[in-house]
JSON list of C-alpha atoms in Angstrom, two decimals:
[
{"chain": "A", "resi": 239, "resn": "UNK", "atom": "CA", "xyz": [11.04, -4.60, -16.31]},
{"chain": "A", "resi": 240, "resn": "UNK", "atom": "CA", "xyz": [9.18, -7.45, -15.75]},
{"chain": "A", "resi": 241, "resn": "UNK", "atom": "CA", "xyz": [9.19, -10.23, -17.77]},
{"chain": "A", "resi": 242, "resn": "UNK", "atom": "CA", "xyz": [6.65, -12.53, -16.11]},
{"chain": "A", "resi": 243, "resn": "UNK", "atom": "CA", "xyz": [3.30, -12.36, -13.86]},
{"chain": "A", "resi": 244, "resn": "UNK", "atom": "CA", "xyz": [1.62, -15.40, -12.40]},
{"chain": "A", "resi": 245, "resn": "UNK", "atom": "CA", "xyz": [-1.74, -15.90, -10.96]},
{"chain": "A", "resi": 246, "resn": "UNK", "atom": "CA", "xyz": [-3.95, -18.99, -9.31]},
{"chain": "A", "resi": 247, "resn": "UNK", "atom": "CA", "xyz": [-5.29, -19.95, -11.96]},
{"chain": "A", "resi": 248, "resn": "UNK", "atom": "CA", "xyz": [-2.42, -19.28, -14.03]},
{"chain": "A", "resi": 249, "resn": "UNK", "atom": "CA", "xyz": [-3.83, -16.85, -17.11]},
{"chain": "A", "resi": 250, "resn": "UNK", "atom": "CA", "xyz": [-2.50, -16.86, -20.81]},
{"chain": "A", "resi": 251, "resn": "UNK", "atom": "CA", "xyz": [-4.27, -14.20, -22.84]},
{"chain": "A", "resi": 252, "resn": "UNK", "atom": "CA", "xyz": [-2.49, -16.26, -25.99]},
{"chain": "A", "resi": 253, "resn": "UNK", "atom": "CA", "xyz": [-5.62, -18.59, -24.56]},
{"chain": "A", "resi": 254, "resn": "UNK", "atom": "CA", "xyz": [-8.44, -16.32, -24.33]},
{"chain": "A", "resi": 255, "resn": "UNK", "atom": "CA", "xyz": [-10.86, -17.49, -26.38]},
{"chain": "A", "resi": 256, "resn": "UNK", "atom": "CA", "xyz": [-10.55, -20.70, -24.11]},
{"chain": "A", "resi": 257, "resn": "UNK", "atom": "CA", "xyz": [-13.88, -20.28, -22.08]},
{"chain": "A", "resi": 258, "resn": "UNK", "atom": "CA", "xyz": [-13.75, -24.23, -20.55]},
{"chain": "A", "resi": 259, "resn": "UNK", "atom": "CA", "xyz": [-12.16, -22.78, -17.33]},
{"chain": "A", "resi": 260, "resn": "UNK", "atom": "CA", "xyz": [-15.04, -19.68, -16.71]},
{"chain": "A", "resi": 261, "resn": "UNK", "atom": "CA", "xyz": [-14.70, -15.87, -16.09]},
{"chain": "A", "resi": 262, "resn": "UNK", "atom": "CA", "xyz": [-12.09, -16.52, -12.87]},
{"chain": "A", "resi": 263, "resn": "UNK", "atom": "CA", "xyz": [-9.19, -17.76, -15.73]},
{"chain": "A", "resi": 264, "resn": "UNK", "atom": "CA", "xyz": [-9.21, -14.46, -17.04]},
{"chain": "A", "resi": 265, "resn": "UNK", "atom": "CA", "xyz": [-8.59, -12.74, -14.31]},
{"chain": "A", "resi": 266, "resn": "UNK", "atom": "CA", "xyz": [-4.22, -12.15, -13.92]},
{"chain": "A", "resi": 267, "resn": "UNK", "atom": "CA", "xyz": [-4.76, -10.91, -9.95]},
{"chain": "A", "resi": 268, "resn": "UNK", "atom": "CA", "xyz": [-1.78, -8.85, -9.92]},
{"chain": "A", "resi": 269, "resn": "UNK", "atom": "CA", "xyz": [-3.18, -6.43, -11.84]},
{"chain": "A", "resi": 270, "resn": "UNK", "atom": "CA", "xyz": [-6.54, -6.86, -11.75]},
{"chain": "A", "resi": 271, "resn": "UNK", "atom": "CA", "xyz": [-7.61, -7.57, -8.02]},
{"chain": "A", "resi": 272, "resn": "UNK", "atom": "CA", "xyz": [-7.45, -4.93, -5.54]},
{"chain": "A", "resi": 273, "resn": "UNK", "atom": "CA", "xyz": [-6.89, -5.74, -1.10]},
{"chain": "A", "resi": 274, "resn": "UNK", "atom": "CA", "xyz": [-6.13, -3.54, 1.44]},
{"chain": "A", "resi": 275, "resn": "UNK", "atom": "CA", "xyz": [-2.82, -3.62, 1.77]},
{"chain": "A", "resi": 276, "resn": "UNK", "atom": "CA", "xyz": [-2.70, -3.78, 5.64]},
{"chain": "A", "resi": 277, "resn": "UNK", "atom": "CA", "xyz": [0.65, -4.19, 7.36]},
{"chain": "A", "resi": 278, "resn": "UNK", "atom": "CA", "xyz": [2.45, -4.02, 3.78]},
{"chain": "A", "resi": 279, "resn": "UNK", "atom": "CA", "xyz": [1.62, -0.15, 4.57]},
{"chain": "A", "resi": 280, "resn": "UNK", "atom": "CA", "xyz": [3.96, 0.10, 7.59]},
{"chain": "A", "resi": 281, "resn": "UNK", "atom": "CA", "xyz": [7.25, 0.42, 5.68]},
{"chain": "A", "resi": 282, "resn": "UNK", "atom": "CA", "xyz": [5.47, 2.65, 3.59]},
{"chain": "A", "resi": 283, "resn": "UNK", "atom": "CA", "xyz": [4.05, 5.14, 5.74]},
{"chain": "A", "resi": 284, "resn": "UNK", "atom": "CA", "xyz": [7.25, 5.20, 8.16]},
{"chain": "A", "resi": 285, "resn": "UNK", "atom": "CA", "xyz": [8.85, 6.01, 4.91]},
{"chain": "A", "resi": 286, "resn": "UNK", "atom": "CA", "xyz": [6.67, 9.15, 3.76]},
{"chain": "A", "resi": 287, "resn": "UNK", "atom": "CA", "xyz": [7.19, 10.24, 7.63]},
{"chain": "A", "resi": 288, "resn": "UNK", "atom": "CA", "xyz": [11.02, 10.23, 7.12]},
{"chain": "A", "resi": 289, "resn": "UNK", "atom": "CA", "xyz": [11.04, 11.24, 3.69]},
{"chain": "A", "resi": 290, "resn": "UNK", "atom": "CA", "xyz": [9.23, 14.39, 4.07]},
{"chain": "A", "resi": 291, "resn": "UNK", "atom": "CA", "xyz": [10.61, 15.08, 7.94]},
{"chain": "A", "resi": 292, "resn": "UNK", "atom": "CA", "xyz": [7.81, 14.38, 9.88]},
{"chain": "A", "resi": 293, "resn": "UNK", "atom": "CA", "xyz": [9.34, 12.08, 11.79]},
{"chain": "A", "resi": 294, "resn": "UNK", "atom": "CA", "xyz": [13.72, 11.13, 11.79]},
{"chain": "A", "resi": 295, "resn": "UNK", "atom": "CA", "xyz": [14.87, 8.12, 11.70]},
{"chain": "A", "resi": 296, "resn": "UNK", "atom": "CA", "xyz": [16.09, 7.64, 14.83]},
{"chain": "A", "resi": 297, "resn": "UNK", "atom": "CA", "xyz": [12.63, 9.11, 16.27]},
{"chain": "A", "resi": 298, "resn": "UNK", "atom": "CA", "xyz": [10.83, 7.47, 19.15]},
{"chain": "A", "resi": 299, "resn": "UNK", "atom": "CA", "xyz": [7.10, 6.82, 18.82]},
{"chain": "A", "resi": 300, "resn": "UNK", "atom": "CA", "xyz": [4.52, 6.03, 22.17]},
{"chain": "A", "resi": 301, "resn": "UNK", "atom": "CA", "xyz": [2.68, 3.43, 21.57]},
{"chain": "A", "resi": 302, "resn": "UNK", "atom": "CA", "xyz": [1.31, 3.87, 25.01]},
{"chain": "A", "resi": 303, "resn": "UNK", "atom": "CA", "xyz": [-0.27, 0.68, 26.87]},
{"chain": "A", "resi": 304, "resn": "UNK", "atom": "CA", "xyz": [-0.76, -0.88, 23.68]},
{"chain": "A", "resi": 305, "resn": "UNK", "atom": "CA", "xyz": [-4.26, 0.49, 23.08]},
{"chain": "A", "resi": 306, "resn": "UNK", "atom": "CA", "xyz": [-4.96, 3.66, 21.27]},
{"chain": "A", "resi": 307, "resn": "UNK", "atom": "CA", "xyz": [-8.32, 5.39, 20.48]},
{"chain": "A", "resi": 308, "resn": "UNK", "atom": "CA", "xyz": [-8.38, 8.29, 17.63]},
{"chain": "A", "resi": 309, "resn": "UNK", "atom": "CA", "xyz": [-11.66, 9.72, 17.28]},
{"chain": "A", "resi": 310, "resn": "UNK", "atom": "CA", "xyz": [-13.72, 6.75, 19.01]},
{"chain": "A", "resi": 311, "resn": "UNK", "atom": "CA", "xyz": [-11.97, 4.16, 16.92]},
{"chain": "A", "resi": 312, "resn": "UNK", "atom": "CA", "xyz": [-9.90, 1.60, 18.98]},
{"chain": "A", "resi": 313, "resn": "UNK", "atom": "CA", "xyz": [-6.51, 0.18, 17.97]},
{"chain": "A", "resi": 314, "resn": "UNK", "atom": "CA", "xyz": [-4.93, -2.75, 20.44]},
{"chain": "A", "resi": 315, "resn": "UNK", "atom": "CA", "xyz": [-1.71, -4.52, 19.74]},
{"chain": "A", "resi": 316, "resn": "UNK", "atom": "CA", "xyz": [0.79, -6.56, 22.71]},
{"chain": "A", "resi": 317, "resn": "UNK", "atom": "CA", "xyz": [3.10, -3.66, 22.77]},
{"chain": "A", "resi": 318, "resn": "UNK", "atom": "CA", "xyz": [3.70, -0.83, 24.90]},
{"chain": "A", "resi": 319, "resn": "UNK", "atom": "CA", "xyz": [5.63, 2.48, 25.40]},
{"chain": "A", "resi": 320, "resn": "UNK", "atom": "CA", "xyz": [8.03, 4.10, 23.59]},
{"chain": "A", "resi": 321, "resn": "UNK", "atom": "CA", "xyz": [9.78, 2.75, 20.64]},
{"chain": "A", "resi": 322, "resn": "UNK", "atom": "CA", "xyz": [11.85, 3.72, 17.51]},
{"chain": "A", "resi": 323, "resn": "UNK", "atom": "CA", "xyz": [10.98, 3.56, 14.01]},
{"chain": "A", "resi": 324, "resn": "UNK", "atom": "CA", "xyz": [12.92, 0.12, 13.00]},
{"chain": "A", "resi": 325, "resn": "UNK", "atom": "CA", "xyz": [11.26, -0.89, 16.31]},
{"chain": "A", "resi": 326, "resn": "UNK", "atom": "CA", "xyz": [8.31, -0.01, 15.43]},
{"chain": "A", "resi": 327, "resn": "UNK", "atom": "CA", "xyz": [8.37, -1.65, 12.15]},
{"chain": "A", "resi": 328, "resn": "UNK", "atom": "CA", "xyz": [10.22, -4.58, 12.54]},
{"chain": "A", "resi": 329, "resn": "UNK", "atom": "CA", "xyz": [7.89, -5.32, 15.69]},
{"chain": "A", "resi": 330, "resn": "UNK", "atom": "CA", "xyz": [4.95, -4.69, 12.96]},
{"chain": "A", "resi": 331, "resn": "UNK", "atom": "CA", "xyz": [2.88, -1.65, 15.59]},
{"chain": "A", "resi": 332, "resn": "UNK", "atom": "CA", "xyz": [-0.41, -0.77, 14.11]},
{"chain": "A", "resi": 333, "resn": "UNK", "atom": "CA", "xyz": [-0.54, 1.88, 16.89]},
{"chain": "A", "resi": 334, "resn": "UNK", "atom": "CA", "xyz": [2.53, 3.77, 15.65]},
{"chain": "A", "resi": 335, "resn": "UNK", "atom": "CA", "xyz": [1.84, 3.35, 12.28]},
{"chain": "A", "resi": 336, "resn": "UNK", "atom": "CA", "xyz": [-1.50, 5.11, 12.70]},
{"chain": "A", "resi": 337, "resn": "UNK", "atom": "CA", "xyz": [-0.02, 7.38, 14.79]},
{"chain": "A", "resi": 338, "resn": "UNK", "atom": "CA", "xyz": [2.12, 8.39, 11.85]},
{"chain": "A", "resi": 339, "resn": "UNK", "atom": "CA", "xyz": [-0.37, 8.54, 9.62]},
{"chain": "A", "resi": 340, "resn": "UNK", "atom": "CA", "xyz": [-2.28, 11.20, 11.77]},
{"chain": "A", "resi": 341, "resn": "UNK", "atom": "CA", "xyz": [1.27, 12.93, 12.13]},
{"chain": "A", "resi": 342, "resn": "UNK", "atom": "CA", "xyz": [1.53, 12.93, 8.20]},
{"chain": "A", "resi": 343, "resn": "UNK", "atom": "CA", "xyz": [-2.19, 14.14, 7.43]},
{"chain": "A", "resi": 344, "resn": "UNK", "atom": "CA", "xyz": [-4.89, 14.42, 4.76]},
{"chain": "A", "resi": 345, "resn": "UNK", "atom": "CA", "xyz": [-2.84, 16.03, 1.86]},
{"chain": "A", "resi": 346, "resn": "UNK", "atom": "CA", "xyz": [0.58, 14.52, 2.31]},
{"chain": "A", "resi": 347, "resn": "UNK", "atom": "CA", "xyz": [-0.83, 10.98, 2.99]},
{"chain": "A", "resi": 348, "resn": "UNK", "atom": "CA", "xyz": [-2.82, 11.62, -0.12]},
{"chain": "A", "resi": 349, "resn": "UNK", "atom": "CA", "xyz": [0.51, 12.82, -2.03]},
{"chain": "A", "resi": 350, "resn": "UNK", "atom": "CA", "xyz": [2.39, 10.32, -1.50]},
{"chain": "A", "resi": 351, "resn": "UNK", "atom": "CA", "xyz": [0.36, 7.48, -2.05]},
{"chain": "A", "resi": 352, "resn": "UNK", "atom": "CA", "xyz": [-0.41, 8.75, -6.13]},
{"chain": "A", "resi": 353, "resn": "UNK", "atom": "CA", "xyz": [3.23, 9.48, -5.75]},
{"chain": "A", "resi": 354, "resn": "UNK", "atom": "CA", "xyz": [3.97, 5.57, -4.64]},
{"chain": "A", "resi": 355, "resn": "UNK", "atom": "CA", "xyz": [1.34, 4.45, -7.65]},
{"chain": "A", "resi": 356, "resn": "UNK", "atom": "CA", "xyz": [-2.35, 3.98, -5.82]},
{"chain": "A", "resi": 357, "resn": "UNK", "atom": "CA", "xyz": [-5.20, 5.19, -7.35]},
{"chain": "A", "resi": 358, "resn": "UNK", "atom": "CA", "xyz": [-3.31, 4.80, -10.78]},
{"chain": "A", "resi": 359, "resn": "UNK", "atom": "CA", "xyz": [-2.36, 2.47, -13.37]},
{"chain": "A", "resi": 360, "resn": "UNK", "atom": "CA", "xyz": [1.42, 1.58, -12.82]},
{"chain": "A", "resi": 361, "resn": "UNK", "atom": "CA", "xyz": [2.02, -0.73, -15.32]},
{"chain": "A", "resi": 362, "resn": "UNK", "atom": "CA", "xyz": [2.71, 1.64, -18.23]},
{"chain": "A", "resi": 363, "resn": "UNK", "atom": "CA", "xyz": [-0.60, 0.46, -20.41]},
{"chain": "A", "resi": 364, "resn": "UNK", "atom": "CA", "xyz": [1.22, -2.47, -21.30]},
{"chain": "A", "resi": 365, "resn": "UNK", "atom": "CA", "xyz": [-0.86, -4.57, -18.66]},
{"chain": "A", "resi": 366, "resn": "UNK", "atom": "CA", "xyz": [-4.22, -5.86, -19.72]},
{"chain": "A", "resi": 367, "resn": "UNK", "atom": "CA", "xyz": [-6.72, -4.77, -17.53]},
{"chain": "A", "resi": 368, "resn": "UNK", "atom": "CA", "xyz": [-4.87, -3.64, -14.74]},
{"chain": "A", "resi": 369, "resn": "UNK", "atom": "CA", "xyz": [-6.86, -1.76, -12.12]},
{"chain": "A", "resi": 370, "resn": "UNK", "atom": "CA", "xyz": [-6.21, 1.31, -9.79]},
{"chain": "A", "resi": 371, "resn": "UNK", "atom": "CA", "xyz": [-7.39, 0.06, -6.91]},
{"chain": "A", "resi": 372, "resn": "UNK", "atom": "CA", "xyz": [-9.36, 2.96, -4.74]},
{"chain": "A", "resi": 373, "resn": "UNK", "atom": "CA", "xyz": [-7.52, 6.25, -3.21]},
{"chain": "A", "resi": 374, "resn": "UNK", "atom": "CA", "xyz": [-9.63, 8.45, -1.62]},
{"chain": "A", "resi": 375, "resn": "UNK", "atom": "CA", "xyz": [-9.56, 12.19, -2.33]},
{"chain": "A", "resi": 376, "resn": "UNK", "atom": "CA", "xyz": [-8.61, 14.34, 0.72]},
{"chain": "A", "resi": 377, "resn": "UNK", "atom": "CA", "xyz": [-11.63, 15.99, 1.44]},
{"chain": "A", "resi": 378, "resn": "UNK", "atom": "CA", "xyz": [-13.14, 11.96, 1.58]},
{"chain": "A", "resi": 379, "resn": "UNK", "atom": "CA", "xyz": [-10.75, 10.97, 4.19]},
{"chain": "A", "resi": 380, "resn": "UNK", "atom": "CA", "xyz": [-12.39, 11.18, 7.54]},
{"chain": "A", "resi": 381, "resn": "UNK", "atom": "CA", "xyz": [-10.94, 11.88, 11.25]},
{"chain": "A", "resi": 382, "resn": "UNK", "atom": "CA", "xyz": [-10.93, 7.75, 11.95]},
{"chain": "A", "resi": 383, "resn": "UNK", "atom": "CA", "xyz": [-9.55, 6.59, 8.68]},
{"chain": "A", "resi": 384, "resn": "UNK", "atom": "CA", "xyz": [-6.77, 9.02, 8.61]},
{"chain": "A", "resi": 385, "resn": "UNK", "atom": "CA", "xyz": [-5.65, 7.09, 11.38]},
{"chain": "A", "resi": 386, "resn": "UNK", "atom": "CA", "xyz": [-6.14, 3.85, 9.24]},
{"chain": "A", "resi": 387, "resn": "UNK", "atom": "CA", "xyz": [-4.35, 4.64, 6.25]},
{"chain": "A", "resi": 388, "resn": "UNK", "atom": "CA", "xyz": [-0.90, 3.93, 7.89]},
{"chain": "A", "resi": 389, "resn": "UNK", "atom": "CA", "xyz": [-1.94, 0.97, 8.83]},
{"chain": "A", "resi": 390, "resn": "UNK", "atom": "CA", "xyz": [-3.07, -0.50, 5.28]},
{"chain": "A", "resi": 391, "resn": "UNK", "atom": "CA", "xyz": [-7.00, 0.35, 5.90]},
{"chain": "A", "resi": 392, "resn": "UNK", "atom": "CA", "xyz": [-9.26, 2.51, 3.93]},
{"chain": "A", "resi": 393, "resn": "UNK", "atom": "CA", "xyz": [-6.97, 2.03, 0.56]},
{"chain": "A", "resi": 394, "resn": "UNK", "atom": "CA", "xyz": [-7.03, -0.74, -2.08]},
{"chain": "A", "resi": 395, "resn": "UNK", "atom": "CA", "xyz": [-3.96, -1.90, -4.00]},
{"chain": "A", "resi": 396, "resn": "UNK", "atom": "CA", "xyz": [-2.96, -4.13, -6.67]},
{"chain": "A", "resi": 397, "resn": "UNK", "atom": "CA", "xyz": [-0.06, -6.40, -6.00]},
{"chain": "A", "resi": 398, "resn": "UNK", "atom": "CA", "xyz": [1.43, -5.09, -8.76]},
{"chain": "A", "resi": 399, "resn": "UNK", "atom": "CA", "xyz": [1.33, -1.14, -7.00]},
{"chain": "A", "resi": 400, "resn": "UNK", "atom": "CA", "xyz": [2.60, -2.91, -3.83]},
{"chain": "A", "resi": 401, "resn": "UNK", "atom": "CA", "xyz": [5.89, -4.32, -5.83]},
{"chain": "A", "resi": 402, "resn": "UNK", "atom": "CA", "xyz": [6.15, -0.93, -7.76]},
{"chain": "A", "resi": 403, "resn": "UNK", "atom": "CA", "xyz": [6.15, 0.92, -4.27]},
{"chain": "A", "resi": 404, "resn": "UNK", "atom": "CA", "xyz": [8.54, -0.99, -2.60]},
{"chain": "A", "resi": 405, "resn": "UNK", "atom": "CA", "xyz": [10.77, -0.96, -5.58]},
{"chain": "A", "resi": 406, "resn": "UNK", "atom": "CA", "xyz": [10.52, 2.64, -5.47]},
{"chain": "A", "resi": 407, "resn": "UNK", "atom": "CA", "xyz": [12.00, 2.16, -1.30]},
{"chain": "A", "resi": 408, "resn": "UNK", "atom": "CA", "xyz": [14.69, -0.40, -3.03]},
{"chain": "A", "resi": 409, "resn": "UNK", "atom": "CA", "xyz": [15.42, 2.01, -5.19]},
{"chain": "A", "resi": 410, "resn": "UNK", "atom": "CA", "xyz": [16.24, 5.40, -2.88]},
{"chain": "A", "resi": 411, "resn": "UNK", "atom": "CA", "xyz": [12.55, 6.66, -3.18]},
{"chain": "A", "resi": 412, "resn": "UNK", "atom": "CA", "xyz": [12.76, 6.64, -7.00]},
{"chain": "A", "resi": 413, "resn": "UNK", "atom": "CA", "xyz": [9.81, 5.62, -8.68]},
{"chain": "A", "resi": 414, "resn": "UNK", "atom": "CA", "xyz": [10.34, 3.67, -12.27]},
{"chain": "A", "resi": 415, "resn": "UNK", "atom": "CA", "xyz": [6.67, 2.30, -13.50]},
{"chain": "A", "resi": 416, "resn": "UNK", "atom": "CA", "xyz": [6.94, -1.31, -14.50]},
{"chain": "A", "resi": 417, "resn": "UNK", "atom": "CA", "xyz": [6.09, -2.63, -17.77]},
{"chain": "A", "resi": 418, "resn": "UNK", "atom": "CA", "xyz": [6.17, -5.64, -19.66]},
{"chain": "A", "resi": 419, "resn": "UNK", "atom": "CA", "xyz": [8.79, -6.76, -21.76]},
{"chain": "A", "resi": 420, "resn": "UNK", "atom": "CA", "xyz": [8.26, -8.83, -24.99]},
{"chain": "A", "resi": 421, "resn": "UNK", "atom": "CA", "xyz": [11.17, -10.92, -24.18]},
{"chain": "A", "resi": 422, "resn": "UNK", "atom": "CA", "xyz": [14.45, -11.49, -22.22]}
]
């Protein structure tokens, strides 16, 4: 449940038919502006991997030299050879996060993120004028951004996906959408 959202500026729709503060007041950015997520994705996509077996826990990704090229697009990062998947994560690699997402392809990439909330509305229609931030179909995904995906390119997200996807992680890969609640 949640029973508060804030934004800079702070919104009230009790206030909306205040207009001295412009168009920006009305907008409550966790719901309503989309980012890439970029390395928020890492937990996410190491997840998918281990939840659907493409990769164990205890698996070891090469991250090579520290640069990696996947169809002509070029990923550097400060660390090289071969490392687990807390390693990987905890040290934040871009290169075995898109590695991962290659690993998981198109359609389960695709699955899971409508299953984590993207491309949807989360918020149970009780949040005014949330957005679903952009998904791309499968057959839209090309060979370079399936290697982006894991690493938080080539999707949008609201905040308030991001917080409903890592409570579904919190929460043993259960997903329960979030919705306002009139009071607590």
């Amino acid at each position: 449940e949640i029973a508060a959202m804030t934004s800079l500026p702070t919104y009230d729709p009790a206030a909306s038919r205040d207009l001295k503060s412009g168009p920006d007041y009305f907008i409550n950015t966790a719901a309503m502006s989309i980012f890439e997520p970029a390395g928020l994705m890492y937990p996410l996509t190491f997840a998918m991997a281990i939840d659907n077996g493409t990769l164990k826990p205890d698996a070891k990704i090469d991250v090579g030299n520290g640069e990696w090229e996947y169809n002509g697009a070029k990923w550097t990062e400060n660390l090289t050879g071969e490392m687990s998947v807390a390693d990987a994560l905890a040290k934040r690699s871009g290169i075995a996060a898109g590695k991962t997402g290659v690993m998981l392809g198109r359609a389960t990439l695709h699955e899971y993120l409508t299953k984590f909330g993207f491309g949807g509305k989360v918020g149970n229609n009780t949040v005014y004028g949330e957005e679903t931030g952009i998904v791309r179909s499968t057959n839209h995904i090309d060979n370079v951004m399936i290697s982006r995906i894991g690493l938080g390119s080539g999707v949008a997200v609201t905040g308030l996906q991001i917080a409903n996807a890592y409570a579904a992680l919190a929460n043993g890969g259960k997903s329960v959408s979030p919705h306002l609640i009139a009071k607590f």
